[in-house]
Amino acid sequence: MGLIRYAEGDIVNDTQRLGTSTWYSNTNKLQTATMHESPVQNVNASSPGATALGSHYINVYYNNTLSGSEFSVAYGHINGSGSLDYTTGTGGTGYSPSRVIYNQYRQLVFGDENSSFSFNGYTPDDIYVINVSRARYKHNLKPASMMLTINTNVTRIYTDDSITTSGSATMTNAGRQFNVVEGTTPGVMTGTSLNQSTNANKGSYGLFYPDAGFMILNPDALNDEGHTSLNPNNTSNWGTNGNHQKLVDAIQSGNSFILDSEEKVSSQFYFTRARNSEFNYTTNPSFVDTNGSVNITSFIDNPTTYITTVGMYNDSGDLVAVAKLSQPVTKDFTKEALIRVKLDY
């Protein structure tokens, strides 16, 4: 058995991004029939208390077995309005699920609890959040794949502007940041201004963070566009806790949520060379008889082998990888072989 060390130029590294659908069972599009809620979290039906999960976010599931959520929807307010306070005692005003949600996401994006979300220069007091379940995507969500239809008083399709901006993104603590825009082609904004709502004075529709798996939506811009039913109730200590339910209903009614994910696959290619003077003899016991004589007389002057396997060893001589060929490669002193071995990880 011969061992040949790979030369520096024989090893090539490569990285590719593979895209797949984000949703359950590689489903291309979530529709009304594949967006279900748990009755435990249905805020309209049971009006849970401030500490209940349904007061903080609502999970949306692919089927009614509720075996794994596709995404969740939440509502945040910088001062804690629009949801029920945790306590009603002195000093408890504004300490509510909406305040927790707002603080949580600005911590993720800005790294502090003082910054506010601004949408192309416009800074509202509240936000909507769509957070894709971490189990549903590989390395990150894929820019220029989102097509989200929201249906209320009007029907609009939203995407990101990653193609419009030629992939240029604002970098944050949560990774790349693109704008959520209206558009009928993934990644392409309709028109030239980020202020796309009717009066063009409420900023952009939102911000998309593909590396962290969530998007932040601007309720004021959505309301200005005609989604008046998405206008949040900003009453302090509001007991219904139903603002995020409004967005869930609008997404379900839209009947179409397309979003892909990306997986980064790194590969190493090992170009394995068998030169004309190498690997022409074998240690296979069938090559010789019990007396040590070559069984096939034609191999005496013209030894021939058949390469079926490439074994890869570490510096200690331990076999660490095996590559099998689809068919044997004939090898003798008049032939050379170049075998490309690919390792994915």
Coordinates of C-alpha atoms in Angstrom, one line a residue:
M1 CA 0.0 0.0 0.0
G2 CA 1.5 3.4 -1.0
L3 CA 0.9 6.6 0.9
I4 CA 1.5 9.9 -0.9
R5 CA 1.2 13.2 0.9
Y6 CA -1.0 15.8 -0.8
A7 CA 0.9 18.9 -2.1
E8 CA -0.3 22.3 -1.2
G9 CA -1.9 22.9 -4.5
D10 CA -3.8 19.6 -4.4
I11 CA -6.3 20.9 -1.7
V12 CA -8.9 23.5 -2.6
N13 CA -11.5 25.0 -0.3
D14 CA -14.9 26.1 -1.4
T15 CA -18.1 27.5 0.2
Q16 CA -21.6 27.6 -1.2
R17 CA -24.9 28.8 0.0
L18 CA -27.8 26.4 -0.5
G19 CA -31.4 27.8 -0.3
T20 CA -34.4 25.8 0.8
S21 CA -37.9 26.7 1.9
T22 CA -38.1 27.7 5.6
W23 CA -41.5 26.2 6.4
Y24 CA -42.4 22.7 7.6
S25 CA -41.7 19.8 5.2
N26 CA -40.1 22.2 2.7
T27 CA -43.5 23.9 2.0
N28 CA -43.0 26.8 -0.3
K29 CA -45.8 28.9 1.0
L30 CA -47.8 29.2 4.2
Q31 CA -51.5 29.7 3.5
T32 CA -54.5 30.3 5.7
A33 CA -55.1 26.5 6.0
T34 CA -51.5 26.0 7.2
M35 CA -51.4 28.7 9.8
H36 CA -52.9 27.6 13.1
E37 CA -52.9 29.0 16.6
S38 CA -52.9 27.3 20.0
P39 CA -56.2 28.0 21.9
V40 CA -54.0 28.5 25.0
Q41 CA -52.5 31.6 23.4
N42 CA -55.6 32.9 21.7
V43 CA -55.8 36.3 23.4
N44 CA -59.2 37.2 21.9
A45 CA -60.8 34.1 23.4
S46 CA -59.3 33.9 26.8
S47 CA -57.7 37.3 27.5
P48 CA -54.7 35.8 29.4
G49 CA -53.1 37.6 32.3
A50 CA -50.0 39.7 31.9
T51 CA -47.6 36.9 32.7
A52 CA -49.1 34.4 30.2
L53 CA -47.1 33.5 27.1
G54 CA -50.1 34.7 24.9
S55 CA -49.7 38.2 26.3
H56 CA -46.1 38.3 25.0
Y57 CA -46.3 36.5 21.7
I58 CA -48.5 34.2 19.6
N59 CA -47.0 31.1 18.0
V60 CA -48.3 30.1 14.5
Y61 CA -48.2 26.4 13.6
Y62 CA -48.3 24.6 10.3
N63 CA -51.0 22.2 11.4
N64 CA -53.5 21.8 14.2
T65 CA -51.3 19.2 16.0
L66 CA -49.2 22.2 17.2
S67 CA -46.1 20.1 17.0
G68 CA -43.7 22.9 16.2
S69 CA -44.2 26.6 15.5
E70 CA -43.4 28.2 12.2
F71 CA -43.1 31.8 13.5
S72 CA -44.4 34.0 16.3
V73 CA -45.9 37.4 16.3
A74 CA -45.4 40.0 19.1
Y75 CA -46.2 43.6 19.9
G76 CA -43.8 46.0 21.6
H77 CA -44.2 49.5 23.0
I78 CA -41.4 51.7 24.3
N79 CA -43.5 52.8 27.3
G80 CA -45.3 49.6 27.9
S81 CA -48.7 50.7 26.6
G82 CA -51.0 48.5 24.7
S83 CA -50.9 45.5 27.1
L84 CA -51.7 44.6 30.7
D85 CA -49.3 45.7 33.4
Y86 CA -47.7 43.0 35.5
T87 CA -48.7 44.7 38.7
T88 CA -51.2 47.4 39.5
G89 CA -49.3 48.7 42.6
T90 CA -47.3 51.9 42.9
G91 CA -44.5 52.0 40.3
G92 CA -46.0 49.2 38.2
T93 CA -47.4 51.4 35.4
G94 CA -45.9 50.6 32.0
Y95 CA -44.1 47.4 33.2
S96 CA -45.9 45.1 30.8
P97 CA -45.4 42.5 28.1
S98 CA -45.2 45.2 25.4
R99 CA -42.4 46.9 27.2
V100 CA -40.5 43.6 27.6
I101 CA -40.9 42.9 23.9
Y102 CA -39.6 46.3 22.9
N103 CA -36.6 46.1 25.2
Q104 CA -35.8 42.6 24.2
Y105 CA -35.5 43.4 20.5
R106 CA -33.7 46.7 20.9
Q107 CA -31.2 44.8 23.0
L108 CA -30.8 42.3 20.2
V109 CA -30.4 45.0 17.5
F110 CA -28.6 47.9 19.3
G111 CA -27.1 46.2 22.4
D112 CA -28.8 48.6 24.9
E113 CA -32.1 49.6 26.3
N114 CA -31.9 53.3 25.3
S115 CA -32.0 53.2 21.5
S116 CA -35.3 53.3 19.6
F117 CA -36.3 51.7 16.3
S118 CA -36.3 54.2 13.5
F119 CA -37.7 53.6 10.1
N120 CA -36.1 55.8 7.5
G121 CA -36.0 58.7 9.9
Y122 CA -39.4 58.1 11.5
T123 CA -39.5 56.8 15.1
P124 CA -42.8 55.4 16.4
D125 CA -43.5 54.4 20.0
D126 CA -44.4 50.8 19.1
I127 CA -43.5 47.9 16.8
Y128 CA -44.8 44.6 15.5
V129 CA -42.4 41.7 15.5
I130 CA -42.4 38.5 13.3
N131 CA -39.9 36.0 14.6
V132 CA -39.2 32.8 12.6
S133 CA -38.8 29.7 14.7
R134 CA -35.0 28.9 15.0
A135 CA -35.8 25.3 14.2
R136 CA -37.1 26.3 10.8
Y137 CA -34.0 27.7 9.2
K138 CA -30.3 26.7 8.8
H139 CA -27.7 29.4 9.0
N140 CA -29.9 32.4 8.2
L141 CA -33.1 33.5 6.3
K142 CA -32.4 34.2 2.7
P143 CA -32.6 37.8 1.6
A144 CA -34.7 38.5 -1.5
S145 CA -36.9 35.5 -0.9
M146 CA -39.6 36.9 1.4
M147 CA -43.1 37.6 0.0
L148 CA -45.5 38.4 2.8
T149 CA -49.1 39.2 2.0
I150 CA -51.0 41.2 4.6
N151 CA -54.8 41.6 4.1
T152 CA -57.0 43.9 6.2
N153 CA -58.9 46.8 4.7
V154 CA -56.4 46.6 1.8
T155 CA -54.1 43.8 0.5
R156 CA -50.4 44.5 0.1
I157 CA -47.3 42.3 -0.6
Y158 CA -44.1 43.0 1.3
T159 CA -40.6 41.9 0.7
D160 CA -37.1 43.2 1.5
D161 CA -34.9 45.6 -0.5
S162 CA -31.7 43.5 -0.7
I163 CA -31.7 43.5 -4.5
T164 CA -32.7 47.1 -4.8
T165 CA -29.7 48.0 -2.6
S166 CA -27.5 45.5 -4.5
G167 CA -27.0 43.5 -1.3
S168 CA -25.7 46.4 0.7
A169 CA -27.0 46.1 4.3
T170 CA -26.7 48.1 7.5
M171 CA -24.7 46.0 10.0
T172 CA -26.2 45.6 13.5
N173 CA -25.7 43.5 16.6
A174 CA -28.3 41.2 15.0
G175 CA -26.4 41.0 11.7
R176 CA -27.5 42.4 8.4
Q177 CA -30.4 44.8 8.3
F178 CA -32.5 45.4 5.2
N179 CA -35.7 47.4 4.8
V180 CA -39.2 45.9 4.6
V181 CA -40.8 47.4 1.5
E182 CA -43.8 46.9 -0.7
G183 CA -43.0 45.0 -3.9
T184 CA -44.2 42.3 -6.2
T185 CA -40.7 40.8 -6.9
P186 CA -38.6 39.3 -4.1
G187 CA -36.0 41.8 -2.9
V188 CA -37.1 44.6 -5.2
M189 CA -38.8 47.7 -3.9
T190 CA -41.7 49.3 -5.8
G191 CA -40.8 52.9 -6.6
T192 CA -37.8 54.8 -5.4
S193 CA -38.7 56.0 -1.9
L194 CA -38.7 54.0 1.3
N195 CA -41.6 56.1 2.5
Q196 CA -44.1 54.1 0.5
S197 CA -47.3 54.6 2.6
T198 CA -50.1 56.8 1.4
N199 CA -49.0 60.1 2.9
A200 CA -45.3 59.2 2.7
N201 CA -44.6 60.7 6.1
K202 CA -44.5 57.6 8.4
G203 CA -41.2 56.1 7.4
S204 CA -40.6 52.6 5.9
Y205 CA -42.7 49.6 6.6
G206 CA -40.1 47.8 8.7
L207 CA -36.7 46.3 9.1
F208 CA -35.6 42.7 8.2
Y209 CA -32.8 40.9 10.0
P210 CA -32.1 37.7 8.0
D211 CA -29.2 36.5 10.2
A212 CA -31.2 36.7 13.4
G213 CA -34.4 35.4 11.8
F214 CA -36.9 38.2 12.6
M215 CA -38.4 41.4 11.2
I216 CA -39.6 44.6 12.9
L217 CA -42.7 46.3 11.4
N218 CA -43.7 49.9 11.7
P219 CA -47.4 50.0 12.8
D220 CA -47.8 53.7 11.8
A221 CA -46.7 53.1 8.2
L222 CA -48.9 50.1 7.9
N223 CA -51.9 52.1 9.2
D224 CA -51.1 55.0 6.9
E225 CA -51.1 52.5 4.0
G226 CA -54.7 51.5 4.7
H227 CA -54.2 48.7 7.2
T228 CA -56.3 50.5 9.7
S229 CA -57.2 47.4 11.6
L230 CA -53.5 47.1 12.5
N231 CA -53.6 50.4 14.2
P232 CA -52.6 49.3 17.8
N233 CA -54.6 50.2 20.9
N234 CA -52.0 52.2 22.9
T235 CA -54.1 52.4 26.1
S236 CA -52.0 52.0 29.2
N237 CA -52.7 48.8 31.1
W238 CA -54.9 47.6 28.3
G239 CA -56.4 44.3 29.5
T240 CA -57.2 42.7 26.2
N241 CA -53.6 42.2 25.2
G242 CA -54.8 41.9 21.6
N243 CA -52.5 44.0 19.5
H244 CA -50.3 41.2 18.2
Q245 CA -53.5 39.1 17.5
K246 CA -54.4 41.8 14.9
L247 CA -51.2 41.1 12.9
V248 CA -51.7 37.3 13.2
D249 CA -55.2 37.7 11.7
A250 CA -53.9 39.9 8.9
I251 CA -51.2 37.4 7.9
Q252 CA -53.6 34.5 8.0
S253 CA -56.1 36.5 5.9
G254 CA -53.3 37.3 3.4
N255 CA -53.1 33.6 2.6
S256 CA -49.4 33.7 1.5
F257 CA -46.2 33.9 3.4
I258 CA -43.1 32.8 1.4
L259 CA -39.7 32.8 2.9
D260 CA -36.5 30.7 2.2
S261 CA -33.5 29.9 4.4
E262 CA -29.9 29.5 3.6
E263 CA -27.3 26.9 4.6
K264 CA -23.6 27.6 4.2
V265 CA -21.8 24.4 3.1
S266 CA -18.1 24.3 3.2
S267 CA -16.2 21.8 1.1
Q268 CA -12.6 20.7 0.6
F269 CA -11.5 19.1 -2.7
Y270 CA -8.6 16.8 -2.6
F271 CA -7.1 16.2 -6.0
T272 CA -5.6 12.7 -5.7
R273 CA -3.0 11.9 -8.3
A274 CA -1.8 8.5 -9.3
R275 CA 1.2 9.1 -11.6
N276 CA 2.3 6.5 -14.2
S277 CA 5.0 5.0 -11.9
E278 CA 2.8 4.8 -8.8
F279 CA 0.2 2.3 -7.6
N280 CA 0.9 -0.3 -10.3
Y281 CA 1.2 -3.2 -7.8
T282 CA -1.2 -4.5 -5.2
T283 CA -1.2 -6.3 -1.9
N284 CA -4.4 -8.1 -2.8
P285 CA -3.7 -11.8 -1.9
S286 CA -5.4 -13.0 -5.1
F287 CA -2.6 -11.4 -7.1
V288 CA -0.2 -14.2 -6.3
D289 CA -0.5 -18.0 -5.6
T290 CA 0.6 -19.8 -2.5
N291 CA 4.2 -20.0 -3.8
G292 CA 4.4 -16.2 -4.3
S293 CA 4.2 -16.4 -8.1
V294 CA 2.0 -14.0 -10.1
N295 CA -1.3 -15.7 -11.0
I296 CA -1.8 -13.8 -14.2
T297 CA 1.3 -14.2 -16.3
S298 CA 0.6 -11.0 -18.4
F299 CA 1.0 -9.0 -15.2
I300 CA 4.6 -10.1 -14.9
D301 CA 5.9 -7.7 -17.6
N302 CA 2.9 -5.3 -17.4
P303 CA 1.5 -5.1 -13.9
T304 CA -2.0 -3.8 -13.8
T305 CA -4.2 -2.6 -10.9
Y306 CA -7.8 -1.4 -10.6
I307 CA -8.3 1.5 -8.3
T308 CA -11.7 1.2 -6.4
T309 CA -11.0 3.2 -3.2
V310 CA -9.1 6.2 -2.0
G311 CA -8.1 6.1 1.7
M312 CA -7.1 9.3 3.5
Y313 CA -4.8 9.1 6.5
N314 CA -3.6 11.6 9.1
D315 CA 0.0 12.2 10.0
S316 CA -0.1 9.3 12.5
G317 CA -1.1 6.9 9.8
D318 CA -4.7 6.5 11.0
L319 CA -7.4 6.0 8.3
V320 CA -9.8 9.0 8.7
A321 CA -11.8 9.0 5.5
V322 CA -12.7 6.6 2.6
A323 CA -13.9 7.6 -0.9
K324 CA -15.4 4.9 -3.1
L325 CA -15.3 5.2 -6.9
S326 CA -18.4 4.5 -8.9
Q327 CA -16.4 2.1 -11.1
P328 CA -12.8 0.7 -11.0
V329 CA -10.1 2.8 -12.7
T330 CA -7.5 0.8 -14.6
K331 CA -3.9 1.7 -13.7
D332 CA -0.5 0.6 -15.2
F333 CA 2.8 2.2 -16.2
T334 CA 1.2 3.7 -19.2
K335 CA -1.7 5.4 -17.4
E336 CA -2.2 8.2 -14.9
A337 CA -5.3 8.9 -12.8
L338 CA -6.6 12.1 -11.3
I339 CA -9.4 11.5 -8.7
R340 CA -11.2 14.4 -7.1
V341 CA -12.3 13.7 -3.5
K342 CA -14.9 16.1 -2.0
L343 CA -15.5 16.4 1.7
D344 CA -18.5 18.4 2.9
Y345 CA -18.9 19.7 6.4

